[in-house]
Amino acid sequence: MPNTLIFVDMPADDPAAAARFYAEVFGWQNDEKPAGVYHRMVPGGQFKNPDGSDSAIGNLHLGIFAAANARPHPEPAGVAPRDLASDGRKPRIWILISDDDSADRILAAAEERGATILWRNHYWSTFNGYNHAFQDPWGNEILLWGKAGADPQVPADFTRE
């Protein structure tokens, strides 16, 4: 049996504000554990079976932790570093766009709340998806994934690879 990825955490210097951002942009539930220290973002729903029905597997959650004192840690006061990473590559978080939502709506909502649009309108043939990206106000890179389908009709203004 493989080891299973169950959670991804990202840092913020204000986890409560970051949690509000993601609740407003994606409609996720903000589960404070406790408020301002650690927030679990719960998208709800289940992974789909090949026939489109819900499986027994719940969608993954995203954690937002205080960079100044990342929890859990054996030391109550945490350890350095205590600030957000600023230079170089960081992990990227991929979000599948719901069939009843759109990249345009998500990007506009993110930008209205302080995000920077990194790029939009790109087709990645290797995984057959439409991609867009933004950087949240805490420096985390979020990539949006739209399903292209069995016979993708890539718009003329999309870049391709």
Short mmCIF file of C-alpha atoms in Angstrom, two decimals:
data_model
loop_
_atom_site.label_atom_id
_atom_site.label_comp_id
_atom_site.label_asym_id
_atom_site.label_seq_id
_atom_site.Cartn_x
_atom_site.Cartn_y
_atom_site.Cartn_z
CA MET A 1 0.00 0.00 0.00
CA PRO A 2 1.45 3.42 -0.89
CA ASN A 3 2.06 6.23 1.52
CA THR A 4 -0.84 8.64 1.04
CA LEU A 5 -0.72 12.39 0.62
CA ILE A 6 -3.39 13.67 2.98
CA PHE A 7 -2.73 17.38 3.43
CA VAL A 8 -0.74 20.33 2.13
CA ASP A 9 0.10 23.33 4.32
CA MET A 10 1.19 26.77 3.24
CA PRO A 11 2.50 29.66 5.33
CA ALA A 12 0.99 33.09 5.91
CA ASP A 13 1.96 35.94 8.19
CA ASP A 14 -1.80 36.34 8.90
CA PRO A 15 -3.48 32.91 8.70
CA ALA A 16 -6.92 34.32 9.54
CA ALA A 17 -6.74 36.79 6.61
CA ALA A 18 -5.40 34.07 4.30
CA ALA A 19 -8.24 31.76 5.34
CA ARG A 20 -10.80 34.49 4.58
CA PHE A 21 -9.15 35.00 1.17
CA TYR A 22 -9.48 31.32 0.24
CA ALA A 23 -13.01 31.03 1.66
CA GLU A 24 -14.09 34.01 -0.46
CA VAL A 25 -12.21 33.07 -3.66
CA PHE A 26 -13.01 29.33 -3.72
CA GLY A 27 -16.01 29.02 -1.40
CA TRP A 28 -14.21 26.71 1.02
CA GLN A 29 -15.11 26.30 4.69
CA ASN A 30 -12.64 27.98 7.06
CA ASP A 31 -12.06 25.62 9.99
CA GLU A 32 -10.07 27.56 12.62
CA LYS A 33 -7.77 25.29 14.66
CA PRO A 34 -7.33 27.79 16.54
CA ALA A 35 -8.05 31.10 14.83
CA GLY A 36 -4.94 32.97 13.70
CA VAL A 37 -2.63 30.02 14.36
CA TYR A 38 -3.78 27.28 12.00
CA HIS A 39 -6.71 27.20 9.60
CA ARG A 40 -7.90 24.10 7.77
CA MET A 41 -9.60 24.95 4.51
CA VAL A 42 -12.26 22.36 3.68
CA PRO A 43 -13.45 22.34 0.06
CA GLY A 44 -16.16 19.76 0.71
CA GLY A 45 -17.29 17.16 -1.76
CA GLN A 46 -15.79 13.83 -2.74
CA PHE A 47 -13.35 12.61 -5.35
CA LYS A 48 -15.27 11.25 -8.33
CA ASN A 49 -15.42 7.67 -9.57
CA PRO A 50 -14.78 7.06 -13.30
CA ASP A 51 -18.56 7.09 -13.89
CA GLY A 52 -18.87 10.56 -12.32
CA SER A 53 -20.49 9.42 -9.08
CA ASP A 54 -19.03 10.38 -5.69
CA SER A 55 -16.41 8.04 -4.26
CA ALA A 56 -15.92 7.44 -0.54
CA ILE A 57 -12.80 9.66 -0.62
CA GLY A 58 -13.23 13.23 0.53
CA ASN A 59 -11.49 16.06 -1.33
CA LEU A 60 -8.10 17.05 0.10
CA HIS A 61 -7.85 19.91 2.57
CA LEU A 62 -5.41 22.81 2.61
CA GLY A 63 -3.78 24.02 5.81
CA ILE A 64 -2.68 27.60 6.42
CA PHE A 65 -0.18 28.07 9.24
CA ALA A 66 1.42 31.05 10.96
CA ALA A 67 4.94 31.41 9.55
CA ALA A 68 6.09 32.92 12.86
CA ASN A 69 5.35 29.71 14.76
CA ALA A 70 4.58 26.74 12.50
CA ARG A 71 2.43 24.21 14.36
CA PRO A 72 2.69 21.36 15.14
CA HIS A 73 6.24 21.40 16.49
CA PRO A 74 7.79 19.89 19.65
CA GLU A 75 9.01 23.32 20.77
CA PRO A 76 6.09 25.45 22.06
CA ALA A 77 7.66 28.63 20.68
CA GLY A 78 8.54 27.00 17.36
CA VAL A 79 11.84 27.54 15.58
CA ALA A 80 13.31 29.71 12.83
CA PRO A 81 12.67 30.62 10.12
CA ARG A 82 9.73 32.74 11.24
CA ASP A 83 9.01 34.67 8.07
CA LEU A 84 7.63 33.96 4.62
CA ALA A 85 9.95 32.75 1.88
CA SER A 86 10.53 35.46 -0.68
CA ASP A 87 13.16 34.37 -3.20
CA GLY A 88 13.29 31.40 -5.49
CA ARG A 89 10.79 28.68 -6.27
CA LYS A 90 8.27 27.59 -3.69
CA PRO A 91 5.70 24.81 -3.80
CA ARG A 92 2.81 25.42 -6.16
CA ILE A 93 -0.76 24.51 -5.22
CA TRP A 94 -2.99 23.17 -8.01
CA ILE A 95 -6.75 23.73 -7.83
CA LEU A 96 -9.19 21.94 -10.16
CA ILE A 97 -11.81 24.40 -11.40
CA SER A 98 -15.29 23.12 -10.63
CA ASP A 99 -17.59 22.44 -13.55
CA ASP A 100 -19.92 25.15 -12.22
CA ASP A 101 -17.20 27.81 -11.83
CA SER A 102 -14.74 29.55 -14.17
CA ALA A 103 -11.13 30.65 -14.25
CA ASP A 104 -12.25 34.20 -15.05
CA ARG A 105 -14.40 34.40 -11.91
CA ILE A 106 -11.72 32.89 -9.68
CA LEU A 107 -8.95 35.13 -11.05
CA ALA A 108 -11.11 38.24 -10.69
CA ALA A 109 -12.07 37.33 -7.10
CA ALA A 110 -8.44 36.64 -6.21
CA GLU A 111 -7.21 39.89 -7.77
CA GLU A 112 -9.93 41.92 -6.00
CA ARG A 113 -8.58 40.52 -2.72
CA GLY A 114 -4.94 41.42 -3.36
CA ALA A 115 -3.63 38.55 -5.50
CA THR A 116 -1.34 39.13 -8.48
CA ILE A 117 -2.25 37.38 -11.72
CA LEU A 118 0.89 35.57 -12.93
CA TRP A 119 -0.47 34.27 -16.24
CA ARG A 120 -3.64 33.00 -17.83
CA ASN A 121 -4.90 31.14 -20.86
CA HIS A 122 -2.38 28.35 -21.33
CA TYR A 123 -3.05 24.83 -22.63
CA TRP A 124 -0.79 22.02 -21.39
CA SER A 125 -1.21 19.11 -23.80
CA THR A 126 0.81 16.68 -21.67
CA PHE A 127 -2.01 16.60 -19.13
CA ASN A 128 -4.76 18.00 -21.39
CA GLY A 129 -5.71 20.98 -19.29
CA TYR A 130 -6.31 24.72 -19.40
CA ASN A 131 -4.09 26.51 -16.88
CA HIS A 132 -4.00 29.92 -15.20
CA ALA A 133 -1.98 31.14 -12.19
CA PHE A 134 -1.95 33.77 -9.47
CA GLN A 135 0.19 34.63 -6.46
CA ASP A 136 -1.80 35.15 -3.27
CA PRO A 137 -1.02 38.11 -0.98
CA TRP A 138 1.34 35.86 1.05
CA GLY A 139 3.48 34.86 -1.93
CA ASN A 140 2.02 31.40 -2.54
CA GLU A 141 1.61 30.39 -6.18
CA ILE A 142 -1.80 28.96 -7.07
CA LEU A 143 -2.35 27.23 -10.41
CA LEU A 144 -5.85 26.67 -11.73
CA TRP A 145 -6.59 23.58 -13.76
CA GLY A 146 -9.52 23.37 -16.17
CA LYS A 147 -10.43 20.08 -17.80
CA ALA A 148 -9.97 20.23 -21.57
CA GLY A 149 -11.98 17.08 -22.31
CA ALA A 150 -11.70 14.30 -24.88
CA ASP A 151 -11.61 16.62 -27.91
CA PRO A 152 -10.08 19.87 -26.63
CA GLN A 153 -10.94 23.03 -28.52
CA VAL A 154 -8.05 25.26 -27.47
CA PRO A 155 -8.97 28.93 -27.91
CA ALA A 156 -6.77 30.83 -30.37
CA ASP A 157 -5.51 33.25 -27.66
CA PHE A 158 -4.14 30.42 -25.45
CA THR A 159 -0.44 29.65 -25.39
CA ARG A 160 0.37 25.96 -25.79
CA GLU A 161 2.94 23.38 -24.81
#
